[in-house]
Amino acid sequence: MRTAATVSALALAALVLAPSGVHADVAAVPTAPSAGTAATAATVAANAAPASTATGGTPSRKAEPTPSASTPASASTDPDALVQGTIVDTVAYGRHARQRMDVWHQADELRRPGVFLIHGGWWSSGDKKYMTEISRSYAELGYTVFNINYRLSADAAWPAQRVDTLDAIATARRHAALWSFDPNNYVVVGFSAGGHLATAVGTYKNGLPGLKGVVGISPVVSPLTAYLDGAETLDLNKRKLRESAIRLAGGCEPSGRCARIWQSMEVPEHASRGDAPVLSVHSADEFVPSSHSDQLRDRLRQVGVEVTVLTEAGINHSAPLYRLPGVAERVQEWIAGKVF
């Protein structure tokens, strides 16, 4: 197991809290990669930028890290060889207990594309630990993976959750060399409420440096739509989502003094030409309908940004939807098309 002791820059010693409890050695967890997985893993390794070609990205208020010496990994076509050296560190990107992320990375001198994962949970619950297997799957494909926790609505109202996601990304980009990460080549993948954060980051200002794509799995793109859909319904999930959106807004409804905060929460309102392309996946009969993503698609297409909305049969929401046959593979294929 590799730990924070591999970091030679003393300024980063406090950044890495401890090796994550999710592993002792990632290679010890048996997997049976498909031919497509093996090919994608080989592609990630073969296309990872050498360290000399990566640029620093977002300016930092801290000194750039000096990674410890390591042996460069070979571009093996064996996905198990890629997994063999995986390290998982839990990293603080802020002072709050929720401002943590698990970083799945390699100790080589390549610069790998990154995948940022954002868990769901009504903005009021959930944890990065529920994204462990999905994190592992992208690490097996050769990506550097950042599995993010963020402040929940009971900790702080909107826009704290978006701020946390942006800060996690900025931290990863500042210290890219530490995690064999290309700071100018990454995607963000969010589930349910995490899909709201992913798309909110994707439409922040006129696009984030290095962000190549955003994926939402059952994303709550429009809290206002959730509020309206949950007003007069027998669907308990829609009613809960309405109440959750109100809590996210600090306990107030979308009128009067709170209109501005709700407008800030509405992802389609922030579409601009520099935003990243989006892939959104919904089930046909789930409680977060595809109309959420349709709104974003219509606004982004007006400014020339690609949006793909996929609909699967059934009622599966979030991670259960992602686990349906073929869904994860389509998402992975879309991501590979953006970072290579």
PDB file of C-alpha atoms in Angstrom, residues 17-177:
ATOM      1  CA  LEU A  17      -5.321  12.423   5.119  1.00  0.00           C
ATOM      2  CA  ALA A  18      -4.750   8.695   4.906  1.00  0.00           C
ATOM      3  CA  PRO A  19      -5.051   5.792   2.528  1.00  0.00           C
ATOM      4  CA  SER A  20      -8.726   5.087   1.969  1.00  0.00           C
ATOM      5  CA  GLY A  21     -10.271   2.159   3.763  1.00  0.00           C
ATOM      6  CA  VAL A  22     -11.684   0.880   0.492  1.00  0.00           C
ATOM      7  CA  HIS A  23      -8.586  -1.125  -0.319  1.00  0.00           C
ATOM      8  CA  ALA A  24      -5.412  -2.724   0.791  1.00  0.00           C
ATOM      9  CA  ASP A  25      -4.309  -3.484  -2.737  1.00  0.00           C
ATOM     10  CA  VAL A  26      -6.702  -2.811  -5.570  1.00  0.00           C
ATOM     11  CA  ALA A  27      -5.253  -5.679  -7.555  1.00  0.00           C
ATOM     12  CA  ALA A  28      -6.376  -8.064  -4.834  1.00  0.00           C
ATOM     13  CA  VAL A  29      -9.990  -7.543  -5.894  1.00  0.00           C
ATOM     14  CA  PRO A  30     -10.590  -9.989  -8.758  1.00  0.00           C
ATOM     15  CA  THR A  31     -12.208  -8.671 -11.899  1.00  0.00           C
ATOM     16  CA  ALA A  32     -13.126 -10.176 -15.215  1.00  0.00           C
ATOM     17  CA  PRO A  33     -12.778  -7.361 -17.741  1.00  0.00           C
ATOM     18  CA  SER A  34     -14.608  -7.670 -21.032  1.00  0.00           C
ATOM     19  CA  ALA A  35     -12.759  -7.314 -24.296  1.00  0.00           C
ATOM     20  CA  GLY A  36     -14.124  -3.782 -24.568  1.00  0.00           C
ATOM     21  CA  THR A  37     -12.858  -2.943 -21.082  1.00  0.00           C
ATOM     22  CA  ALA A  38      -9.415  -4.266 -21.892  1.00  0.00           C
ATOM     23  CA  ALA A  39      -9.308  -2.256 -25.092  1.00  0.00           C
ATOM     24  CA  THR A  40     -10.403   0.918 -23.322  1.00  0.00           C
ATOM     25  CA  ALA A  41      -7.841   0.393 -20.556  1.00  0.00           C
ATOM     26  CA  ALA A  42      -5.105  -0.038 -23.129  1.00  0.00           C
ATOM     27  CA  THR A  43      -6.300   3.088 -24.933  1.00  0.00           C
ATOM     28  CA  VAL A  44      -6.171   5.148 -21.732  1.00  0.00           C
ATOM     29  CA  ALA A  45      -2.628   3.992 -21.017  1.00  0.00           C
ATOM     30  CA  ALA A  46      -1.445   4.464 -24.588  1.00  0.00           C
ATOM     31  CA  ASN A  47      -2.903   7.946 -24.860  1.00  0.00           C
ATOM     32  CA  ALA A  48      -1.928   9.266 -21.438  1.00  0.00           C
ATOM     33  CA  ALA A  49       0.219  12.335 -21.895  1.00  0.00           C
ATOM     34  CA  PRO A  50       3.847  12.248 -20.746  1.00  0.00           C
ATOM     35  CA  ALA A  51       4.472  14.483 -17.765  1.00  0.00           C
ATOM     36  CA  SER A  52       6.474  16.903 -19.868  1.00  0.00           C
ATOM     37  CA  THR A  53       3.423  17.741 -22.019  1.00  0.00           C
ATOM     38  CA  ALA A  54       0.954  18.476 -19.216  1.00  0.00           C
ATOM     39  CA  THR A  55       0.359  22.065 -18.230  1.00  0.00           C
ATOM     40  CA  GLY A  56      -0.583  23.324 -14.815  1.00  0.00           C
ATOM     41  CA  GLY A  57      -4.180  24.470 -15.365  1.00  0.00           C
ATOM     42  CA  THR A  58      -5.808  26.658 -12.735  1.00  0.00           C
ATOM     43  CA  PRO A  59      -3.364  29.072 -11.050  1.00  0.00           C
ATOM     44  CA  SER A  60      -2.711  28.047  -7.476  1.00  0.00           C
ATOM     45  CA  ARG A  61      -2.168  30.053  -4.340  1.00  0.00           C
ATOM     46  CA  LYS A  62       0.086  27.211  -3.164  1.00  0.00           C
ATOM     47  CA  ALA A  63       3.414  26.030  -4.520  1.00  0.00           C
ATOM     48  CA  GLU A  64       3.164  23.345  -7.144  1.00  0.00           C
ATOM     49  CA  PRO A  65       3.839  19.865  -5.710  1.00  0.00           C
ATOM     50  CA  THR A  66       7.007  17.978  -6.430  1.00  0.00           C
ATOM     51  CA  PRO A  67       6.056  14.341  -6.905  1.00  0.00           C
ATOM     52  CA  SER A  68       8.393  11.700  -5.605  1.00  0.00           C
ATOM     53  CA  ALA A  69      10.454   9.714  -8.049  1.00  0.00           C
ATOM     54  CA  SER A  70       8.702   6.718  -9.518  1.00  0.00           C
ATOM     55  CA  THR A  71       9.149   4.227 -12.308  1.00  0.00           C
ATOM     56  CA  PRO A  72       7.032   5.106 -15.364  1.00  0.00           C
ATOM     57  CA  ALA A  73       4.374   2.520 -16.166  1.00  0.00           C
ATOM     58  CA  SER A  74       4.466   0.764 -19.483  1.00  0.00           C
ATOM     59  CA  ALA A  75       1.491   1.026 -21.844  1.00  0.00           C
ATOM     60  CA  SER A  76       0.403  -2.543 -21.191  1.00  0.00           C
ATOM     61  CA  THR A  77      -2.635  -4.045 -22.880  1.00  0.00           C
ATOM     62  CA  ASP A  78      -3.292  -6.140 -19.763  1.00  0.00           C
ATOM     63  CA  PRO A  79      -5.900  -4.301 -17.638  1.00  0.00           C
ATOM     64  CA  ASP A  80      -4.755  -6.189 -14.534  1.00  0.00           C
ATOM     65  CA  ALA A  81      -1.322  -4.647 -14.954  1.00  0.00           C
ATOM     66  CA  LEU A  82      -2.946  -1.219 -14.965  1.00  0.00           C
ATOM     67  CA  VAL A  83      -4.833  -2.002 -11.782  1.00  0.00           C
ATOM     68  CA  GLN A  84      -1.827  -3.528 -10.061  1.00  0.00           C
ATOM     69  CA  GLY A  85      -0.242  -0.254  -8.991  1.00  0.00           C
ATOM     70  CA  THR A  86      -3.393   1.657  -8.103  1.00  0.00           C
ATOM     71  CA  ILE A  87      -3.195   3.797  -4.960  1.00  0.00           C
ATOM     72  CA  VAL A  88      -6.254   5.199  -3.181  1.00  0.00           C
ATOM     73  CA  ASP A  89      -5.748   8.267  -1.000  1.00  0.00           C
ATOM     74  CA  THR A  90      -8.382  10.229   0.896  1.00  0.00           C
ATOM     75  CA  VAL A  91      -7.712  13.907   0.356  1.00  0.00           C
ATOM     76  CA  ALA A  92      -9.047  17.064   2.017  1.00  0.00           C
ATOM     77  CA  TYR A  93      -9.898  19.899  -0.358  1.00  0.00           C
ATOM     78  CA  GLY A  94     -11.407  22.082   2.406  1.00  0.00           C
ATOM     79  CA  ARG A  95     -11.791  22.288   6.177  1.00  0.00           C
ATOM     80  CA  HIS A  96     -15.275  20.818   6.567  1.00  0.00           C
ATOM     81  CA  ALA A  97     -15.481  17.089   7.321  1.00  0.00           C
ATOM     82  CA  ARG A  98     -17.471  16.547   4.126  1.00  0.00           C
ATOM     83  CA  GLN A  99     -14.881  18.261   1.939  1.00  0.00           C
ATOM     84  CA  ARG A 100     -13.017  15.077   1.127  1.00  0.00           C
ATOM     85  CA  MET A 101     -12.383  12.980  -1.938  1.00  0.00           C
ATOM     86  CA  ASP A 102     -10.892   9.569  -2.633  1.00  0.00           C
ATOM     87  CA  VAL A 103      -8.230   9.718  -5.322  1.00  0.00           C
ATOM     88  CA  TRP A 104      -7.559   6.522  -7.289  1.00  0.00           C
ATOM     89  CA  HIS A 105      -4.256   7.031  -9.079  1.00  0.00           C
ATOM     90  CA  GLN A 106      -1.045   5.509 -10.386  1.00  0.00           C
ATOM     91  CA  ALA A 107       2.480   6.275  -9.212  1.00  0.00           C
ATOM     92  CA  ASP A 108       3.905   6.813 -12.679  1.00  0.00           C
ATOM     93  CA  GLU A 109       4.880   9.824 -14.714  1.00  0.00           C
ATOM     94  CA  LEU A 110       2.073   9.660 -17.243  1.00  0.00           C
ATOM     95  CA  ARG A 111      -0.728  12.210 -17.243  1.00  0.00           C
ATOM     96  CA  ARG A 112      -3.954  10.256 -17.376  1.00  0.00           C
ATOM     97  CA  PRO A 113      -7.424  11.617 -18.165  1.00  0.00           C
ATOM     98  CA  GLY A 114      -9.529  12.103 -15.045  1.00  0.00           C
ATOM     99  CA  VAL A 115     -13.028  11.076 -14.000  1.00  0.00           C
ATOM    100  CA  PHE A 116     -14.727  13.007 -11.183  1.00  0.00           C
ATOM    101  CA  LEU A 117     -17.610  11.104  -9.568  1.00  0.00           C
ATOM    102  CA  ILE A 118     -20.396  12.819  -7.584  1.00  0.00           C
ATOM    103  CA  HIS A 119     -22.777  10.726  -5.500  1.00  0.00           C
ATOM    104  CA  GLY A 120     -26.512  11.348  -5.179  1.00  0.00           C
ATOM    105  CA  GLY A 121     -28.805  11.356  -2.151  1.00  0.00           C
ATOM    106  CA  TRP A 122     -31.373  14.181  -2.393  1.00  0.00           C
ATOM    107  CA  TRP A 123     -28.567  16.707  -1.655  1.00  0.00           C
ATOM    108  CA  SER A 124     -29.138  15.757   1.996  1.00  0.00           C
ATOM    109  CA  SER A 125     -27.584  12.292   2.302  1.00  0.00           C
ATOM    110  CA  GLY A 126     -25.333   9.836   0.505  1.00  0.00           C
ATOM    111  CA  ASP A 127     -21.602   9.383   0.595  1.00  0.00           C
ATOM    112  CA  LYS A 128     -18.675   8.735  -1.692  1.00  0.00           C
ATOM    113  CA  LYS A 129     -18.374   5.221  -0.269  1.00  0.00           C
ATOM    114  CA  TYR A 130     -21.378   4.245  -2.386  1.00  0.00           C
ATOM    115  CA  MET A 131     -19.342   5.125  -5.480  1.00  0.00           C
ATOM    116  CA  THR A 132     -16.477   2.779  -4.605  1.00  0.00           C
ATOM    117  CA  GLU A 133     -17.229   0.089  -7.177  1.00  0.00           C
ATOM    118  CA  ILE A 134     -17.806   2.645  -9.902  1.00  0.00           C
ATOM    119  CA  SER A 135     -14.544   4.337  -8.912  1.00  0.00           C
ATOM    120  CA  ARG A 136     -12.805   0.993  -9.176  1.00  0.00           C
ATOM    121  CA  SER A 137     -14.265   0.383 -12.643  1.00  0.00           C
ATOM    122  CA  TYR A 138     -12.795   3.629 -14.004  1.00  0.00           C
ATOM    123  CA  ALA A 139      -9.467   3.014 -12.275  1.00  0.00           C
ATOM    124  CA  GLU A 140      -9.398  -0.371 -13.995  1.00  0.00           C
ATOM    125  CA  LEU A 141      -9.832   1.437 -17.297  1.00  0.00           C
ATOM    126  CA  GLY A 142      -6.713   3.481 -16.534  1.00  0.00           C
ATOM    127  CA  TYR A 143      -8.245   6.805 -15.524  1.00  0.00           C
ATOM    128  CA  THR A 144      -7.292   8.836 -12.480  1.00  0.00           C
ATOM    129  CA  VAL A 145     -10.513   8.901 -10.448  1.00  0.00           C
ATOM    130  CA  PHE A 146     -11.684  11.537  -7.965  1.00  0.00           C
ATOM    131  CA  ASN A 147     -14.635  10.334  -5.886  1.00  0.00           C
ATOM    132  CA  ILE A 148     -16.071  13.417  -4.174  1.00  0.00           C
ATOM    133  CA  ASN A 149     -17.957  14.123  -0.983  1.00  0.00           C
ATOM    134  CA  TYR A 150     -19.504  17.571  -0.572  1.00  0.00           C
ATOM    135  CA  ARG A 151     -21.428  19.502   2.056  1.00  0.00           C
ATOM    136  CA  LEU A 152     -25.033  18.370   2.304  1.00  0.00           C
ATOM    137  CA  SER A 153     -28.047  20.662   2.493  1.00  0.00           C
ATOM    138  CA  ALA A 154     -28.133  20.318   6.296  1.00  0.00           C
ATOM    139  CA  ASP A 155     -24.545  21.580   6.397  1.00  0.00           C
ATOM    140  CA  ALA A 156     -24.987  24.529   4.063  1.00  0.00           C
ATOM    141  CA  ALA A 157     -27.505  25.813   1.516  1.00  0.00           C
ATOM    142  CA  TRP A 158     -26.891  26.237  -2.200  1.00  0.00           C
ATOM    143  CA  PRO A 159     -24.466  27.129  -3.754  1.00  0.00           C
ATOM    144  CA  ALA A 160     -22.162  25.405  -1.223  1.00  0.00           C
ATOM    145  CA  GLN A 161     -22.489  22.085  -3.076  1.00  0.00           C
ATOM    146  CA  ARG A 162     -21.426  23.603  -6.385  1.00  0.00           C
ATOM    147  CA  VAL A 163     -18.609  25.483  -4.659  1.00  0.00           C
ATOM    148  CA  ASP A 164     -17.352  22.240  -3.136  1.00  0.00           C
ATOM    149  CA  THR A 165     -17.365  20.448  -6.470  1.00  0.00           C
ATOM    150  CA  LEU A 166     -15.488  23.304  -8.107  1.00  0.00           C
ATOM    151  CA  ASP A 167     -12.980  23.361  -5.240  1.00  0.00           C
ATOM    152  CA  ALA A 168     -12.406  19.615  -5.509  1.00  0.00           C
ATOM    153  CA  ILE A 169     -11.715  19.973  -9.229  1.00  0.00           C
ATOM    154  CA  ALA A 170      -9.431  22.962  -8.649  1.00  0.00           C
ATOM    155  CA  THR A 171      -7.486  21.021  -6.003  1.00  0.00           C
ATOM    156  CA  ALA A 172      -7.041  18.076  -8.351  1.00  0.00           C
ATOM    157  CA  ARG A 173      -5.849  20.344 -11.159  1.00  0.00           C
ATOM    158  CA  ARG A 174      -3.413  22.225  -8.905  1.00  0.00           C
ATOM    159  CA  HIS A 175      -1.799  19.002  -7.737  1.00  0.00           C
ATOM    160  CA  ALA A 176      -2.171  17.024 -10.956  1.00  0.00           C
ATOM    161  CA  ALA A 177       1.443  15.793 -10.943  1.00  0.00           C
TER     162      ALA A 177
END
